[in-house]
mmCIF file of C-alpha atoms in Angstrom:
data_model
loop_
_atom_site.group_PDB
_atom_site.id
_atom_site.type_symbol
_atom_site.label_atom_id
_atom_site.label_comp_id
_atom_site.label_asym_id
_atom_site.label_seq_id
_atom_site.Cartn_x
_atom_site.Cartn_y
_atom_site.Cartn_z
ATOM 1 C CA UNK C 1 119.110 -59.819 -49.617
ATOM 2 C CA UNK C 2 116.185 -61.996 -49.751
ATOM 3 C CA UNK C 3 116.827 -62.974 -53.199
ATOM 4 C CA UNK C 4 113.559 -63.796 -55.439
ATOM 5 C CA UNK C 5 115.106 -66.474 -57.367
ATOM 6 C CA UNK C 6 115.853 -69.153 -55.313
ATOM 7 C CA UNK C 7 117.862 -71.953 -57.550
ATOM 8 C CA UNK C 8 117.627 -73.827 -60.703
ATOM 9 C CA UNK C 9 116.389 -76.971 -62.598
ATOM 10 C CA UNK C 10 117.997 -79.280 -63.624
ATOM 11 C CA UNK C 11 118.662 -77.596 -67.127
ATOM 12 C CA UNK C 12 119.726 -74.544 -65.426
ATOM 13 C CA UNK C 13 116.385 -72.837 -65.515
ATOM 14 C CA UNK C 14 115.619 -70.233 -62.923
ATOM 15 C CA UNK C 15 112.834 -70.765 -60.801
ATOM 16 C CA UNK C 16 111.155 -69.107 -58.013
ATOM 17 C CA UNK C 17 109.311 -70.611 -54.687
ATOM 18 C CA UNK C 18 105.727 -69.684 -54.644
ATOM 19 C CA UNK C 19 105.998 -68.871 -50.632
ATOM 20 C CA UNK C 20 108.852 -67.111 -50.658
ATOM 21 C CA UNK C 21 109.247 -63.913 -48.770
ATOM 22 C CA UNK C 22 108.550 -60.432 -50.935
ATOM 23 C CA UNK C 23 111.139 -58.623 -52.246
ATOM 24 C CA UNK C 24 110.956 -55.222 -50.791
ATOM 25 C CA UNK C 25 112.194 -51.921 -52.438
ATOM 26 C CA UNK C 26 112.079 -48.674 -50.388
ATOM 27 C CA UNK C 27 111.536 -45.635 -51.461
ATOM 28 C CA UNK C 28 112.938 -42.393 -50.309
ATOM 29 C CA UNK C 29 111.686 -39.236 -51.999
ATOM 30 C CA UNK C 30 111.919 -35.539 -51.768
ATOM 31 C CA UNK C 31 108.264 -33.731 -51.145
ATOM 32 C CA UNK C 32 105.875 -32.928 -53.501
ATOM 33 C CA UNK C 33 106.571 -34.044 -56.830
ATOM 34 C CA UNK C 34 109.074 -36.636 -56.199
ATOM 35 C CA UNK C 35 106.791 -38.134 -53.128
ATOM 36 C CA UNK C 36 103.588 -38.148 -55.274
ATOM 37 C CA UNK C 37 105.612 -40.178 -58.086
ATOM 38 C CA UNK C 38 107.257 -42.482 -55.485
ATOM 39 C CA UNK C 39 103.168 -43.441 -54.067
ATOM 40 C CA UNK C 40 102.308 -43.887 -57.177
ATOM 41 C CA UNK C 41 105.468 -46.895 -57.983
ATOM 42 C CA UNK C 42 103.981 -47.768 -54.655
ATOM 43 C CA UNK C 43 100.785 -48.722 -56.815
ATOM 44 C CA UNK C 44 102.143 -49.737 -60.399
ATOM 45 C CA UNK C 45 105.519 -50.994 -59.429
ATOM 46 C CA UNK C 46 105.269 -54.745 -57.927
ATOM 47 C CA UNK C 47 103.373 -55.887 -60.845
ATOM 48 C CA UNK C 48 106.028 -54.581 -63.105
ATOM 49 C CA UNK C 49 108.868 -56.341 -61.330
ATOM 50 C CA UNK C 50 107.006 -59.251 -61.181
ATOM 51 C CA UNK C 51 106.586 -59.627 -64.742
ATOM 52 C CA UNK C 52 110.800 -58.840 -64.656
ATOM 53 C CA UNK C 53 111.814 -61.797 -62.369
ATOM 54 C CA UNK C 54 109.472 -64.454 -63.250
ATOM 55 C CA UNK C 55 106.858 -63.866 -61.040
ATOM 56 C CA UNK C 56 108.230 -62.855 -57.512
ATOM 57 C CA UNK C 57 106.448 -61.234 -55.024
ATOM 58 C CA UNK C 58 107.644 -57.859 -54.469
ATOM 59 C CA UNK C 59 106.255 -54.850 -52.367
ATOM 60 C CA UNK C 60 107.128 -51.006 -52.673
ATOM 61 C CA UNK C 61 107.306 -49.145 -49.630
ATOM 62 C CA UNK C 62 107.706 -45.600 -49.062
ATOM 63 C CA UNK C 63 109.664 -44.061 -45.928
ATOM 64 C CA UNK C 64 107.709 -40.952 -44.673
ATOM 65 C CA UNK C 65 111.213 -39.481 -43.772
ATOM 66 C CA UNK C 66 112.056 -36.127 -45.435
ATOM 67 C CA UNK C 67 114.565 -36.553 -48.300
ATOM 68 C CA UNK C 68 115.858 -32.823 -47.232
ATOM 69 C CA UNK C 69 116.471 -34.267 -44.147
ATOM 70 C CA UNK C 70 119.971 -35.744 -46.205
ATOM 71 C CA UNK C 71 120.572 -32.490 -47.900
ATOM 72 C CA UNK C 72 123.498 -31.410 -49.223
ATOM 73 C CA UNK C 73 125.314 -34.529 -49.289
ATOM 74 C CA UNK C 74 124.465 -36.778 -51.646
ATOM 75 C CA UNK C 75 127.381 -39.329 -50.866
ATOM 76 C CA UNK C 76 125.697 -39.381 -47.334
ATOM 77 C CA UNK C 77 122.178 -39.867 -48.663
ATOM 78 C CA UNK C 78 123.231 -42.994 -50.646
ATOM 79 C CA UNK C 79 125.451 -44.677 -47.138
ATOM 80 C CA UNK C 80 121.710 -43.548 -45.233
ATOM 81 C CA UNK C 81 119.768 -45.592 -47.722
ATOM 82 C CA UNK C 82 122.555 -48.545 -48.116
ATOM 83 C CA UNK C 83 122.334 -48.840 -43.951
ATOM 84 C CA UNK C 84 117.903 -48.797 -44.639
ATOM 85 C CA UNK C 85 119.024 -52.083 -47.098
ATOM 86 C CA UNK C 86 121.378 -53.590 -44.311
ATOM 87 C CA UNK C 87 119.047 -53.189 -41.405
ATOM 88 C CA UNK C 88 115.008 -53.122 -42.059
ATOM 89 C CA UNK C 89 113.402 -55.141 -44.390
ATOM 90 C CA UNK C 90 114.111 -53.012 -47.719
ATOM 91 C CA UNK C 91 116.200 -55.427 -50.550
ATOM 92 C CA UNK C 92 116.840 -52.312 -52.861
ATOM 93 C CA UNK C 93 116.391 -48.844 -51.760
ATOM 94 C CA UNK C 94 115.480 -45.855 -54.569
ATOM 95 C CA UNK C 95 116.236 -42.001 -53.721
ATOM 96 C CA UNK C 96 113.929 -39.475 -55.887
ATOM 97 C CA UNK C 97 114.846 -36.042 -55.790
ATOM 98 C CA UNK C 98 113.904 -32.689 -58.026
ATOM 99 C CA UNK C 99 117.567 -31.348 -57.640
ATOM 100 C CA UNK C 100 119.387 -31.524 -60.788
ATOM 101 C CA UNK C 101 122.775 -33.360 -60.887
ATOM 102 C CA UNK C 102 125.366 -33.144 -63.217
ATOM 103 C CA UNK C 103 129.366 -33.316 -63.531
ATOM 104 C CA UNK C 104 131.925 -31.378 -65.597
ATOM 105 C CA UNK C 105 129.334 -30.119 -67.733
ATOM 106 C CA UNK C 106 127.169 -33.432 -67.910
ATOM 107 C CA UNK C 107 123.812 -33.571 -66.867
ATOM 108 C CA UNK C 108 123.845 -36.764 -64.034
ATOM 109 C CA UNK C 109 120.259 -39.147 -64.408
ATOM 110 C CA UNK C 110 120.940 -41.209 -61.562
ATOM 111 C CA UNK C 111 123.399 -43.415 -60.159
ATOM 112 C CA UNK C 112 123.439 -47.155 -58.754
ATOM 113 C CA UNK C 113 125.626 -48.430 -56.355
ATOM 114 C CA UNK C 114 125.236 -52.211 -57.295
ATOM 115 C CA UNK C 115 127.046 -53.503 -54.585
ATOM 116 C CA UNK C 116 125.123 -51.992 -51.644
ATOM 117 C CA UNK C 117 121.440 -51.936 -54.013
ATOM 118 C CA UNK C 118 120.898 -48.203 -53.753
ATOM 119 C CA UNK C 119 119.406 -46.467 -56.714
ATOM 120 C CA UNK C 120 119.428 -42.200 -56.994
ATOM 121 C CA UNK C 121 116.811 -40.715 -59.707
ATOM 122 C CA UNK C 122 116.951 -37.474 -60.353
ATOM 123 C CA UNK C 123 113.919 -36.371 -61.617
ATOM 124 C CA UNK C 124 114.485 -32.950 -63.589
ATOM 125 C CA UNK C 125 117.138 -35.117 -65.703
ATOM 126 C CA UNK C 126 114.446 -37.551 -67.181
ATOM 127 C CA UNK C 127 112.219 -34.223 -68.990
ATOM 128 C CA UNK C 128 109.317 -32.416 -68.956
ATOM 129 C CA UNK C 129 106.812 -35.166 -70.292
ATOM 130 C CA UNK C 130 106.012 -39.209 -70.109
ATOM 131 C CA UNK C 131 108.089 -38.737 -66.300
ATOM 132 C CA UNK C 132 105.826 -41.180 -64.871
ATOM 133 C CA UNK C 133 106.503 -43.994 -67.821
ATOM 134 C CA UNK C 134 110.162 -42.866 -68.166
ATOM 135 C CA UNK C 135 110.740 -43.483 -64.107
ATOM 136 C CA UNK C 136 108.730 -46.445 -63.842
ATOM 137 C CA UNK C 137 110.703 -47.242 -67.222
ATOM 138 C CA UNK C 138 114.547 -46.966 -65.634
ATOM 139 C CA UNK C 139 113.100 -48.141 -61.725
ATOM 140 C CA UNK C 140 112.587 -51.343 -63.448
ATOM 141 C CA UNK C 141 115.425 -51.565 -65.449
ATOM 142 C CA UNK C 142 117.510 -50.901 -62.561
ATOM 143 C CA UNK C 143 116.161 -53.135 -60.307
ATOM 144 C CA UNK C 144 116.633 -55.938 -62.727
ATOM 145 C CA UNK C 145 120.138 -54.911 -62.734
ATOM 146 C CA UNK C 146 120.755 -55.907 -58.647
ATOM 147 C CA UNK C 147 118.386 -59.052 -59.521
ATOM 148 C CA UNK C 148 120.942 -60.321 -61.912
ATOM 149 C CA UNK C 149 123.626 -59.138 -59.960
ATOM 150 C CA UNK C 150 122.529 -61.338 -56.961
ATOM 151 C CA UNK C 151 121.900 -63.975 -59.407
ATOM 152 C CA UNK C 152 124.624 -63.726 -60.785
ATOM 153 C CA UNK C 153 123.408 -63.562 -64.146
ATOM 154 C CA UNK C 154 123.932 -61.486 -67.474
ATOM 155 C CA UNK C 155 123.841 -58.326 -66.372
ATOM 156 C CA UNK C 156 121.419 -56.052 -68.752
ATOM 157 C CA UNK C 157 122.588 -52.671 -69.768
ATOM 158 C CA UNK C 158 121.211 -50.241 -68.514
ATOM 159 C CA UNK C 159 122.063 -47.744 -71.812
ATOM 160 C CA UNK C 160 119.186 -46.901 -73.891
ATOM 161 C CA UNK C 161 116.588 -47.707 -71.338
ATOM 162 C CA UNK C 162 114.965 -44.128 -71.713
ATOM 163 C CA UNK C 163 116.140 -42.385 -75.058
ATOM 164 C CA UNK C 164 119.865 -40.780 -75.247
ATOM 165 C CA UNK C 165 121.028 -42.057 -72.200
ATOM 166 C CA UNK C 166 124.239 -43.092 -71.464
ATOM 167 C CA UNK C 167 125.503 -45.709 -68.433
ATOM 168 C CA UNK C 168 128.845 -45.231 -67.210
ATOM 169 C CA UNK C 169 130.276 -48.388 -64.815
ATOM 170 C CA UNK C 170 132.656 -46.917 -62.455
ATOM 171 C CA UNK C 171 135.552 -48.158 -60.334
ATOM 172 C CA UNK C 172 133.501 -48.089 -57.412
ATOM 173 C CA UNK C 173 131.188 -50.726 -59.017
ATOM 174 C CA UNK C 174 128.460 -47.665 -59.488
ATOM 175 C CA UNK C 175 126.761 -47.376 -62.568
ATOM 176 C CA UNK C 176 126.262 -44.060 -63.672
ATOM 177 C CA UNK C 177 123.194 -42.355 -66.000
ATOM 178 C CA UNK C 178 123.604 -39.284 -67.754
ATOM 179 C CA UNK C 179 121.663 -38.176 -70.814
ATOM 180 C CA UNK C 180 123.397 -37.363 -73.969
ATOM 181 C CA UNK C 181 122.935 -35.029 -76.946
ATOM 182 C CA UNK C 182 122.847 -31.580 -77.598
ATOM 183 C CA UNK C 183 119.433 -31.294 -76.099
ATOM 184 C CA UNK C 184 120.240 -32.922 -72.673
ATOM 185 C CA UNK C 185 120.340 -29.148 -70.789
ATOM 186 C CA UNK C 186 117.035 -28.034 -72.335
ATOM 187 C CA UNK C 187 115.056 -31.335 -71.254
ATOM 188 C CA UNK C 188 117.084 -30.677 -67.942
ATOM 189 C CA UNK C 189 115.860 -27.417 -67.817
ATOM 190 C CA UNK C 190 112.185 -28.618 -68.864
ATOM 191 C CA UNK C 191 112.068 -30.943 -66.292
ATOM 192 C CA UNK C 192 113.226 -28.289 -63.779
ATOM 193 C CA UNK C 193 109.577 -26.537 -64.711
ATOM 194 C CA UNK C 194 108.076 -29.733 -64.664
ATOM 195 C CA UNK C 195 109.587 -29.925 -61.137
ATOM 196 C CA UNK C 196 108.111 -26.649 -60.502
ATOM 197 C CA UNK C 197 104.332 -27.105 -61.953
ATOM 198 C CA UNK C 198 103.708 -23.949 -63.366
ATOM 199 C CA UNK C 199 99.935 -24.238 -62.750
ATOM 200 C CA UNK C 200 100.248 -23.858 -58.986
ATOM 201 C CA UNK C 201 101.450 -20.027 -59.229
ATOM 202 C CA UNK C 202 98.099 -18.947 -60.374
ATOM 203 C CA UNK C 203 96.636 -20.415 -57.170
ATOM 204 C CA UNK C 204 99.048 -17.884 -55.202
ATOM 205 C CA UNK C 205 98.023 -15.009 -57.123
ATOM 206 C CA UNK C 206 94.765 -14.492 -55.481
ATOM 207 C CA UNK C 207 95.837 -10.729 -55.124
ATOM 208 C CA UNK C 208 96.738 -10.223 -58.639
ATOM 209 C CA UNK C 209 93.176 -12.025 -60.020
ATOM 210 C CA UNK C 210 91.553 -9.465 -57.896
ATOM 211 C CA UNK C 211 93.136 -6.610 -59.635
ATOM 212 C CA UNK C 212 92.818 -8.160 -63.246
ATOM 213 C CA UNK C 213 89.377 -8.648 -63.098
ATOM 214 C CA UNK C 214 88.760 -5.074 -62.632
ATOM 215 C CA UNK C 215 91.417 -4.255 -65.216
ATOM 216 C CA UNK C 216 89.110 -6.694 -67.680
ATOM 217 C CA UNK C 217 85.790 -5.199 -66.070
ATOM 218 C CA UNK C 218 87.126 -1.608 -67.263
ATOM 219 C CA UNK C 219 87.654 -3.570 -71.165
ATOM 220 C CA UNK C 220 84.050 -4.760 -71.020
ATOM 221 C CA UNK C 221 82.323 -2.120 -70.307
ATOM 222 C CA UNK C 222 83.915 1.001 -71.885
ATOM 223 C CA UNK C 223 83.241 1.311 -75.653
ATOM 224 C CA UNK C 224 86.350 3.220 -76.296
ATOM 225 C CA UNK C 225 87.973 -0.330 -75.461
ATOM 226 C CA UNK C 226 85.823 -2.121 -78.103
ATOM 227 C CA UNK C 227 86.781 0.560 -80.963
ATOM 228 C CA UNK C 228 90.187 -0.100 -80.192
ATOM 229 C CA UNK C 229 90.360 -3.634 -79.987
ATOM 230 C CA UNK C 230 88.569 -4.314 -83.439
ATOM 231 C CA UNK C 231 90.681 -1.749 -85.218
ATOM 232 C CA UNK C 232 93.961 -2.145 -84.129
ATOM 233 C CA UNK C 233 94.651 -5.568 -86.155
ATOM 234 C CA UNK C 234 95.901 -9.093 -85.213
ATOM 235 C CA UNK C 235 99.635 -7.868 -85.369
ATOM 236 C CA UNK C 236 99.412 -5.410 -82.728
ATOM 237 C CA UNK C 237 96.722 -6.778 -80.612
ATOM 238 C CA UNK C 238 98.975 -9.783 -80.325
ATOM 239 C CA UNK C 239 101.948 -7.751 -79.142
ATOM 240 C CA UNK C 240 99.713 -5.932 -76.626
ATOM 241 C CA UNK C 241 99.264 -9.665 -75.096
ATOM 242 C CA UNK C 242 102.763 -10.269 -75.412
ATOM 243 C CA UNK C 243 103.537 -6.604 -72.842
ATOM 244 C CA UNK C 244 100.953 -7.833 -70.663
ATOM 245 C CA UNK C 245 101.804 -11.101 -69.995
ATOM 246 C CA UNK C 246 105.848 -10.320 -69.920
ATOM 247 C CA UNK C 247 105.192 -7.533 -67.798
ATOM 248 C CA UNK C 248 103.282 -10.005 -65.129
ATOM 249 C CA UNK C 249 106.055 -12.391 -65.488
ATOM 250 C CA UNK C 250 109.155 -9.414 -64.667
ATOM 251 C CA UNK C 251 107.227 -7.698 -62.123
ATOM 252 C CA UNK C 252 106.839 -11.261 -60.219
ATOM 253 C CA UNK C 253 110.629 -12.560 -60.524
ATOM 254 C CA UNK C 254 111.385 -8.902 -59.550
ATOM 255 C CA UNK C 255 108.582 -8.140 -56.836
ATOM 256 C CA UNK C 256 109.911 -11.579 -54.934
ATOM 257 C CA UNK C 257 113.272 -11.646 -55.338
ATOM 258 C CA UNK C 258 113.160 -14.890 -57.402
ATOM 259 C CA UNK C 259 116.368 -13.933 -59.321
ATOM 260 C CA UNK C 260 119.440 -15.658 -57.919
ATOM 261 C CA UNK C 261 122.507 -14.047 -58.236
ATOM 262 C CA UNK C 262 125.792 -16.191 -58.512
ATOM 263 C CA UNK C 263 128.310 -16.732 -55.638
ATOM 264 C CA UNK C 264 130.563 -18.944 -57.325
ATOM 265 C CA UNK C 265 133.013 -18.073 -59.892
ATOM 266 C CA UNK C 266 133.050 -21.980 -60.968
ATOM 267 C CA UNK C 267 132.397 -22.615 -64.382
ATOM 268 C CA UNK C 268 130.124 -25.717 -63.219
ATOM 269 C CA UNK C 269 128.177 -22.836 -60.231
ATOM 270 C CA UNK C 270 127.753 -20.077 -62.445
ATOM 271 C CA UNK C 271 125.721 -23.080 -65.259
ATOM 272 C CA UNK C 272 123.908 -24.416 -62.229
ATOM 273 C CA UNK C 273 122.826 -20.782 -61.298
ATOM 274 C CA UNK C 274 121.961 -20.060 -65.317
ATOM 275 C CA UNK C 275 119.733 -23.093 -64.799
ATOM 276 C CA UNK C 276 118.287 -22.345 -61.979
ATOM 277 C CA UNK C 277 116.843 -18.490 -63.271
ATOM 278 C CA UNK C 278 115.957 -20.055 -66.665
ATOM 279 C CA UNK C 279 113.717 -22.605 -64.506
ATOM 280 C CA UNK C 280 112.496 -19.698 -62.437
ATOM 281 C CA UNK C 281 111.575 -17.509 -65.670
ATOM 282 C CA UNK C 282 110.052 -20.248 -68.254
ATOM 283 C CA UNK C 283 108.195 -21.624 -64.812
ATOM 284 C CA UNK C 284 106.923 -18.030 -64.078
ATOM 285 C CA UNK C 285 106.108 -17.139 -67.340
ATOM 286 C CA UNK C 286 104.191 -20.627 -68.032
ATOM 287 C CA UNK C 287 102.190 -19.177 -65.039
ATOM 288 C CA UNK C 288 101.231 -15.867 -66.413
ATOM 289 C CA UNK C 289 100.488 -17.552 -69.561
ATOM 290 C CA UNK C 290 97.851 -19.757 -67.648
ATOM 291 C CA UNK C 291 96.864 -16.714 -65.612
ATOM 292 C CA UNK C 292 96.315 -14.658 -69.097
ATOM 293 C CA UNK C 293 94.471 -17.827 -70.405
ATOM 294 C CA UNK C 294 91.779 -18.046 -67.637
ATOM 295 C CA UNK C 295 91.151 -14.335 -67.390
ATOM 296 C CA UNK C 296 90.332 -14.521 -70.781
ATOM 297 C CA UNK C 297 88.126 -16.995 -71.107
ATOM 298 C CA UNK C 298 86.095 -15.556 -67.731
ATOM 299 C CA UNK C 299 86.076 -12.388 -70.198
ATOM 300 C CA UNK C 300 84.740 -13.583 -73.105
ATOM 301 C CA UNK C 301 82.123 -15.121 -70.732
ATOM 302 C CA UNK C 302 81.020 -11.643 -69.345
ATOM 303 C CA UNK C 303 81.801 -9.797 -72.860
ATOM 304 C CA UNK C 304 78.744 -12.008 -74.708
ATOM 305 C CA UNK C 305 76.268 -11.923 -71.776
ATOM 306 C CA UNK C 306 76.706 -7.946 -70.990
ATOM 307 C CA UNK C 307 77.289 -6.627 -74.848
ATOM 308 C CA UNK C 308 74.054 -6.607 -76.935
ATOM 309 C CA UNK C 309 75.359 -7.592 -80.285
ATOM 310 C CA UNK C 310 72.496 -4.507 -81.606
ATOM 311 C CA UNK C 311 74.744 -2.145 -79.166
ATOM 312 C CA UNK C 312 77.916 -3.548 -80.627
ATOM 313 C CA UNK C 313 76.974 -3.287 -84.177
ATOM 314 C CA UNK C 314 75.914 0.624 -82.681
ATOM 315 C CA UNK C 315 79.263 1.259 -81.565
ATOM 316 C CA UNK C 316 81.268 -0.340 -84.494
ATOM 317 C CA UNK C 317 79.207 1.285 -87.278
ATOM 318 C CA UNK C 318 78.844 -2.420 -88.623
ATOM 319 C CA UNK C 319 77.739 -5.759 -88.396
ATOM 320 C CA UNK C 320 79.444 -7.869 -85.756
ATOM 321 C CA UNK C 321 80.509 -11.488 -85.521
ATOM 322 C CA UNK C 322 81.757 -13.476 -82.706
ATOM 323 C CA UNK C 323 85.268 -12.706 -83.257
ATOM 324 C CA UNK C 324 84.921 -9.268 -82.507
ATOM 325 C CA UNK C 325 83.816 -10.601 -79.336
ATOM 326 C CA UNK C 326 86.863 -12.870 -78.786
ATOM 327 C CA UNK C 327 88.721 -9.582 -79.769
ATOM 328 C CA UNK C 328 87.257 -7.446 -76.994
ATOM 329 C CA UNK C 329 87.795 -10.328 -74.581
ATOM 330 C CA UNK C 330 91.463 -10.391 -75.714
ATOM 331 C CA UNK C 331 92.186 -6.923 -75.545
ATOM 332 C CA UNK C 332 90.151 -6.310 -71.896
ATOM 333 C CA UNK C 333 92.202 -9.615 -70.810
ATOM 334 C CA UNK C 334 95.500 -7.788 -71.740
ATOM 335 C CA UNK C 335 94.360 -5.087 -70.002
ATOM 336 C CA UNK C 336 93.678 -6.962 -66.775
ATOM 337 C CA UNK C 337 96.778 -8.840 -66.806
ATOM 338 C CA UNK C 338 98.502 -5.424 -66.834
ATOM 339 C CA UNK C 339 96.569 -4.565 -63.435
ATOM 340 C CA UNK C 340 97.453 -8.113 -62.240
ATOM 341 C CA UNK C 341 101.148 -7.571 -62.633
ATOM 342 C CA UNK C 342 100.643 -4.528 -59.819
ATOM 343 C CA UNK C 343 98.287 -6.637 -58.116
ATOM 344 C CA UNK C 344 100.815 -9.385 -58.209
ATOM 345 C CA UNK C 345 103.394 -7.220 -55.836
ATOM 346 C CA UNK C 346 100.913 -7.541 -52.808
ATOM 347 C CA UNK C 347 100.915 -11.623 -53.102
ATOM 348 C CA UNK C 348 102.313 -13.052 -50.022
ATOM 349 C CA UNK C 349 105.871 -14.209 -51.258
ATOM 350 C CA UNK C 350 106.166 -17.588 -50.140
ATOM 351 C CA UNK C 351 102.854 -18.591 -51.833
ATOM 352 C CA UNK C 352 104.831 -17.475 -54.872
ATOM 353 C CA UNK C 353 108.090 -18.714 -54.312
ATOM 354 C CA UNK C 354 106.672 -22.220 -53.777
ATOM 355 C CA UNK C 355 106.299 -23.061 -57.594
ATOM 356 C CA UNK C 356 110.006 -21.863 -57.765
ATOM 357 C CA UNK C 357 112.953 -24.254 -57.783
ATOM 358 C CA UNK C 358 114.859 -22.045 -56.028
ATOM 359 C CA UNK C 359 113.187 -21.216 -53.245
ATOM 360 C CA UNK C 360 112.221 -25.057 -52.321
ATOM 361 C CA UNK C 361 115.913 -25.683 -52.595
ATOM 362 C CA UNK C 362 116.835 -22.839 -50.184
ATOM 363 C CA UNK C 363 113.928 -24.168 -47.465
ATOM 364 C CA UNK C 364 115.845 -27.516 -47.534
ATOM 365 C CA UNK C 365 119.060 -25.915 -46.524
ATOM 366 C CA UNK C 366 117.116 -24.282 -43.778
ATOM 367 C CA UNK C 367 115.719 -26.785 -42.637
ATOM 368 C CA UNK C 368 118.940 -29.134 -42.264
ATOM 369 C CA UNK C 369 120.635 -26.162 -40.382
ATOM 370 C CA UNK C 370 118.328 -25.877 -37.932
ATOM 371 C CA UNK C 371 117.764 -29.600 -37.649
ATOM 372 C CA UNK C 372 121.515 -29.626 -37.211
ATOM 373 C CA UNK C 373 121.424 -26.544 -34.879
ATOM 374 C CA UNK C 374 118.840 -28.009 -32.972
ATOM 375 C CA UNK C 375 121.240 -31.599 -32.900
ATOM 376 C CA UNK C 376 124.553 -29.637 -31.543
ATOM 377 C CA UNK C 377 122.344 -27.533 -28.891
#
């Protein structure tokens, strides 16, 4: 290791040689979430570290190599990125991943082997908001850790770095992360939707939007639709929302196939399988939410340029305000996220089952088969 501190005064201080080499951490990560976080430490991280160690050089590079590549075996990811340390230029190496970890009922944040300067993240453990701050938060902290390791300093604890976290040193000289608390499996579980982003299913429901819209076209522009709306109240006209947009979410999980059914009898596979289908359903239903959200505001648009508020007031047998046009819109949005739903059925499904944990998790395996298939041929 090309340590950054190079000796000490004669009180003992640390110091650091202006022309000495960087210190290099590589990053391995898994695609899309993970890799976009691990260019962006790329960016943020050497001034961090610098600040850390006194002002040492350091550079963050990140291996285009597919982290499912390593998939399933974590043990054999870590001895992968230990040999990266050993033979190219890398000082520590960092693993990011979106699968979730966890032991005997704990959820697992990471791990670092000390001894060969390998750090593993997992991402869905650290939450669904402030990931970027809380990563660069514990990447820093770690590699601090193998700094004073190599200096053979104090080594700081690693505990509390990000809130209700826990470090465990093990006999192996690996320092284990796990979060603590009773809420440790719902920030798991919001981080597996963070994984997911939500948003990107309503870019694969161009099918669906088609057959909202004229759902929502048939609420603008039949009057029977307007009576309805403004007299049915609040209450109800908020339920009818709620059937729509749980009716889009069902008929997608169902539709694709997104719901996994369990092939272990494990205590520890049938929670990771519970995890995975809550992920799938709070990510799907976040999507029809957003899908619901746009729709309506593209019909309120069309509901005050094509409905004379003189016709309105007609039709209602009173004056109007804007709300009853934000109630029409509602009610004709409802209405076209019904249609959606059947629309939704015609999507093609691996645009769908993209935004899904589940299915990214199953393309991995795939792909290491037939990278090994294509090895043993």
């Amino acid at each position: 290791m090309r340590n950054p501190v190079t000796g000490r005064s004669s009180k003992g201080e640390v110091t650091v040689e202006a022309d000495s080499a960087p210190f290099v951490v590589g990053i391995v990560a898994d695609p899309d979430l993970p890799a976009r976080l691990a260019h962006g430490l790329a960016t943020r991280l050497p001034a961090l570290l610098a600040l850390r160690s006194d002002g040492a050089r350091w550079r963050v590079e990140v291996s285009d190599e597919p982290f499912e590549a390593m998939y399933p075996d974590l043990e054999y990811l870590i001895d992968k990125a230990g040999r990266h340390v050993r033979e190219t230029s890398w000082d520590f190496a960092l693993c990011l991943t979106d699968l979730p970890m966890g032991t005997g009922g704990r959820v697992v944040l990471g791990s670092l082997d000390v001894r060969r300067r390998v750090a593993l993240i997992s991402l869905p453990a650290l939450g669904g908001i402030r990931l970027r701050s809380r990563l660069r938060h514990l990447v820093t902290a770690m590699a601090g850790v193998v700094i004073a390791d190599e200096t053979r300093q104090p080594r700081p604890e690693l505990g509390g770095v990000i809130r209700s976290v826990r470090a465990s040193d093990l006999d192996d000289g690996t320092v284990l992360l796990e979060r603590a608390g009773r809420g440790r499996f719902a920030g798991l579980l919001a981080g597996m939707v963070r994984a997911n982003r939500p948003w990107r299913l309503f870019i694969g429901l161009s099918s669906a939007l088609a057959g909202a819209v004229t759902g929502s076209a048939f609420g603008v522009l039949y009057s029977n639709v307007w009576q309805l709306a403004t007299a049915i109240g609040p209450a109800r006209l908020a339920g009818v929302v709620l059937v729509a947009v749980t009716a889009l979410t069902a008929w997608i999980i169902v539709g694709h196939n997104l719901w996994e059914r369990s092939t272990s009898t494990e205590p520890a596979g049938v929670r990771d399988n519970r995890l995975r289908n809550g992920g799938t359903v709070v990510t799907v239903a976040l999507g029809a939410i957003i899908f619901f959200l746009v729709l309506f505001l593209c019909t309120v648009a069309a509901v005050a340029l094509v409905i004379p508020s003189s016709y309105l007031s007609t039709v209602l047998g009173r004056p109007v305000h804007f709300a009853d046009y934000v109630t029409i819109a509602v009610m004709a949005s409802a209405l076209g996220t019904l249609a959606g739903a059947i629309g939704s059925g015609l999507e093609d499904d691996i645009s769908v089952r993209r935004a899904t944990y589940g299915y990214r998790d199953r393309e991995r395996r795939n792909r290491v088969d037939r990278d090994e298939g294509a090895g043993q041929g």
